Amino acid sequence: MELYQLTAHALRDLLRKKEISSIELTKSILDRINLTDPQIQSYLTVMHEQALNNAQEIDKRMSAGEQLGDLAGIPMALKDNICTEGILTTCASKMLHNFKPPYDATVVKKLKKEGTVLVGKLNMDEFAMGSSTENSYFKQTKNPYDLDRVPGGSSGASAAAVAADEAIFTLGSDTGGSIRQPAAFCGVVGMKPTYGTVSRFGLVAFASSLDQIGPLTKDVTDCALVLNAITGHDPMDSTSLNIKYPDYTKALVNNVKGLKIGVPKEYMGEGINAEIRHSVLNALEILKSLGAEYEEFSLPLTEYALPAYYLISSAEASSNLARYDGIKYGYRTGQFKDLLDLYKKTRSEGFGTEVKRRIMLGTYALSSGYYDAYYKKAQQVRTLIKKSFDDAFSRYDVIITPTTPTTAFKIGEKSKDPLEMYAADICTVSLNIAGLPGLVIPCGLDSKGLPIGMQLIGKAFDEATLLRTAYTFEQNTEYHKIRPNL
Amino acid sequence: MNYETVIGLEVHAELSTKTKIFCDCTTEFGGEVNTHCCPICTGMPGVLPVLNKKVVDYAIKAGLATNCEITEFGKQDRKNYFYPDLPKAYQISQYDLPVCKNGYIDIEVNGQKKRIGITRIHIEEDAGKLMHDEWGTGSLIDYNRCGVPLIEIVTEPDMRTPEEAKVFLETLKSILQYIDVSDCKMQEGSLRCDINLSVKPVGQKEFGVRTEMKNVNSFRAAVRAMEYEAKRQIEIVESGKQVEQETRRWDDVKGVSYAMRNKEEAHDYRYFPEPDLVPIVINKEWIEEIRKTLPELPNAKKERYIKQYQLPEYDAAIITSSRTLAQFFEECVESGANPKIVSNWFMGDLMRILKDNNLEPEEIPFPGQYIAKLLALIEKGTISGSIAKKVLEVMFDEAKDPEIIVKEKGLIQISDESQLVEIAKKVIEDNPQSVADYKGGKEKALGFLVGQCMKATKGKANPQMLNNLLKEMLNK
């Protein structure tokens, strides 16, 4: 096996035993990027030199006997909406095509402290708005399982890079499913932690009350390792919770005896592709055979989650994206008559169609006279959805659902109909609305050979139960070992 | 027909916290452009605000000092609009749950007491400053002021004359200075106000259509703007037309206001709860902690001065209108001076010198004890009252102890009788006409002779002794 194919925990052991060096490993990843990324198109920025220098420094520190984190020397990459000091952070938008932040996001600081090696920045849907990475201003990332298909979105390249072995792990961001849906489409592990678990400082905001950074990894153990590195209270983020965060690797236990699993029937209906339904039911049977119990139940209000999500996220986005006005940084139109003209042209030219659509939708929803009917009503739905999850979790330890109604679709297949595209988020948005953690793991392939992901939903701050369930499943199956043929 | 003016005010006061409302940048005024800012207050992508707790402390303090209820469960909201001085394109403010509400301030106009309602006090961030045309080709932006904390104080439409509004503003300013939450320097923009004004026939219950006036930068300008606007509206009503609800801009140089273009004012701010911040929860302990830090407020201090020192109400009101002046007064009294005499000096020479030199009480260059020393010198007969006035002027110029000034300038009063006799003799010899007038019964002539003696001694002669001496000599 090549080094780039291994998991972070396997590589950690090799690095600690000094069987390999970080520089060898980093070279292996950079070579892999050179080889496969011309097809996959995951990276917007690759930092060859910086990554090698960084790896060399880590090697030195390790050979000097310094105690470094579990992820020391591991090459990883970041979605391009996570700010990196002095390194382009474009959000895959023309608007920020030249933006180099003078600061690191808190997660970047944490990963640097851990000793990881940043190899580059990854493509995405512009400002994280989309489910296919087709909305990038720069390029179209492909699904490693089928280059004619999308990798999902908006963290499409974060998933594709892991699936194609172009990074050992990556970080994405998830506002309505943007980590979990691409993880499912590309057959990798992806987690959206509980809202408030990972600092949002330095994550370019899409919808502040929904956004959360999370890991995309090759297996559940790696997911726990990355969570250990990035979670924690951050005084720079008022919405980050000041609680004691667990050691997530302690949850990696092969045991689901007595675990109560709820399966909401609203997520298993006609709208879900039969192969996916079958695959999830198969996974549930496996868990049952390992000692868990599962039953169907009704999770009311599910049908309202999607409209509520699109209202709240668009409303917040319309305000969050107002700062891109051509005055301070980023794109500015060439010619303008006056201030209003500068604003209009800069924003018309700098934003793509989907971003403009959401800004208009959100502006409308917040407008005087419409606020009560749209934004306020959506917030009320949000409260009710939270409550219906609370009720469910009084009976179940974990809720399991499909992640997506279909497997990866073809490039261009849905990009003409925004509503059809929005429907791709139907299984994932409720968690963001309720602030709950969600873990997606591979549970098989469909008849076209495309990955299927199952979604595990947990109580707030109970990532541990999700990890234990997923770990047990992984230890007793081989789905996580499936890799695309590239 | 007689008309009545209805006035409500929206006052913005910059808080004197050391750092900004959502980041660690200094709030200091007057730094080099764009040196008091960071990625947070300039709204760079991905940054987040964290509320400075001191800002809430100050707002609670302002609320308690103006008899407000403090909101237990409050929040912050985004006010969305595009302007280059607002880098995020939204201002973090408070919409429906301000820190304070339902308070009042008592004012006194021409001896009449009146209660002005405070609708609400909320916290928000200030914007930056545009600098136009200096470079010819466009505008530049200074973000130093971005994120400086403000409180906005909104009153009920309770004022009926510009005079009442002016007294309200002065009273409010004095309260904010007393409680040390704002320096209220209008010239630095740390106190600004918008005026809502309408007119109605006296006796009519319903209010007329109001206008909002912006860009009022001094109390004087506020009064002028209100007088102008009341007159303008009365003329419109008299001519049978309707006052239009609009935002107007005051031009203090020309002394006129004009309606702002529709585009400038037709904002839909699309307020919504700020998702980057958590609710502001204020419990009783917090409120009580702040209450303990409240000093004696101007009204209470005034009443105390009247009672404790028997000062006339007018004098007490003037002295307590400024916290610094009141402190200065108390320093004098604590150093042993007679409060009534101190008050007379304050109301007379001290206020005159401040006014003539355009000084604020904060700029008095010497401590209060010096006034007490000056008064002691008069009492001991070391100097006369008129010399003391001169000494006070010198104290303002040189900031020196009056005892030293008197010594250095040789201003000690001549109280040596033999020396005074010599001077009197000379003056009697030189002014036979006046002597004759006095002897002929003209009492006034004595004053002239005393004056001549004072002139000869450059004011240093002890006037009481001189008076007695001259009488004695002339009556011989």
Tab-separated table of N, CA and C in Angstrom, chain A residues 8 68 77 201 251 310 315 325 330 402 441:
chain	number	residue	atom	x	y	z
A	8	ALA	N	-5.167	8.263	9.109
A	8	ALA	CA	-4.340	9.101	9.982
A	8	ALA	C	-3.813	8.306	11.168
A	68	LEU	N	4.218	15.522	20.308
A	68	LEU	CA	3.263	16.244	19.466
A	68	LEU	C	1.941	15.503	19.454
A	77	ALA	N	-6.112	19.047	4.258
A	77	ALA	CA	-6.497	20.208	3.452
A	77	ALA	C	-7.799	20.780	3.979
A	201	PHE	N	-14.898	30.976	14.528
A	201	PHE	CA	-14.056	32.137	14.242
A	201	PHE	C	-13.136	31.817	13.066
A	251	ALA	N	-14.599	6.897	22.955
A	251	ALA	CA	-15.890	6.380	22.485
A	251	ALA	C	-15.714	5.256	21.466
A	310	TYR	N	-34.346	26.938	4.356
A	310	TYR	CA	-34.000	27.855	3.262
A	310	TYR	C	-34.350	29.298	3.591
A	315	ALA	N	-31.889	34.249	4.874
A	315	ALA	CA	-32.002	35.528	5.588
A	315	ALA	C	-30.656	35.903	6.205
A	325	ASP	N	-18.770	44.502	-0.733
A	325	ASP	CA	-19.334	45.648	-1.440
A	325	ASP	C	-18.312	46.345	-2.341
A	330	GLY	N	-11.228	42.185	-1.844
A	330	GLY	CA	-11.897	41.356	-2.838
A	330	GLY	C	-12.180	42.100	-4.129
A	402	PRO	N	-31.283	7.661	6.056
A	402	PRO	CA	-30.426	7.852	4.889
A	402	PRO	C	-29.857	9.272	4.938
A	441	ILE	N	-21.576	7.646	7.618
A	441	ILE	CA	-20.573	6.624	7.296
A	441	ILE	C	-21.043	5.823	6.085
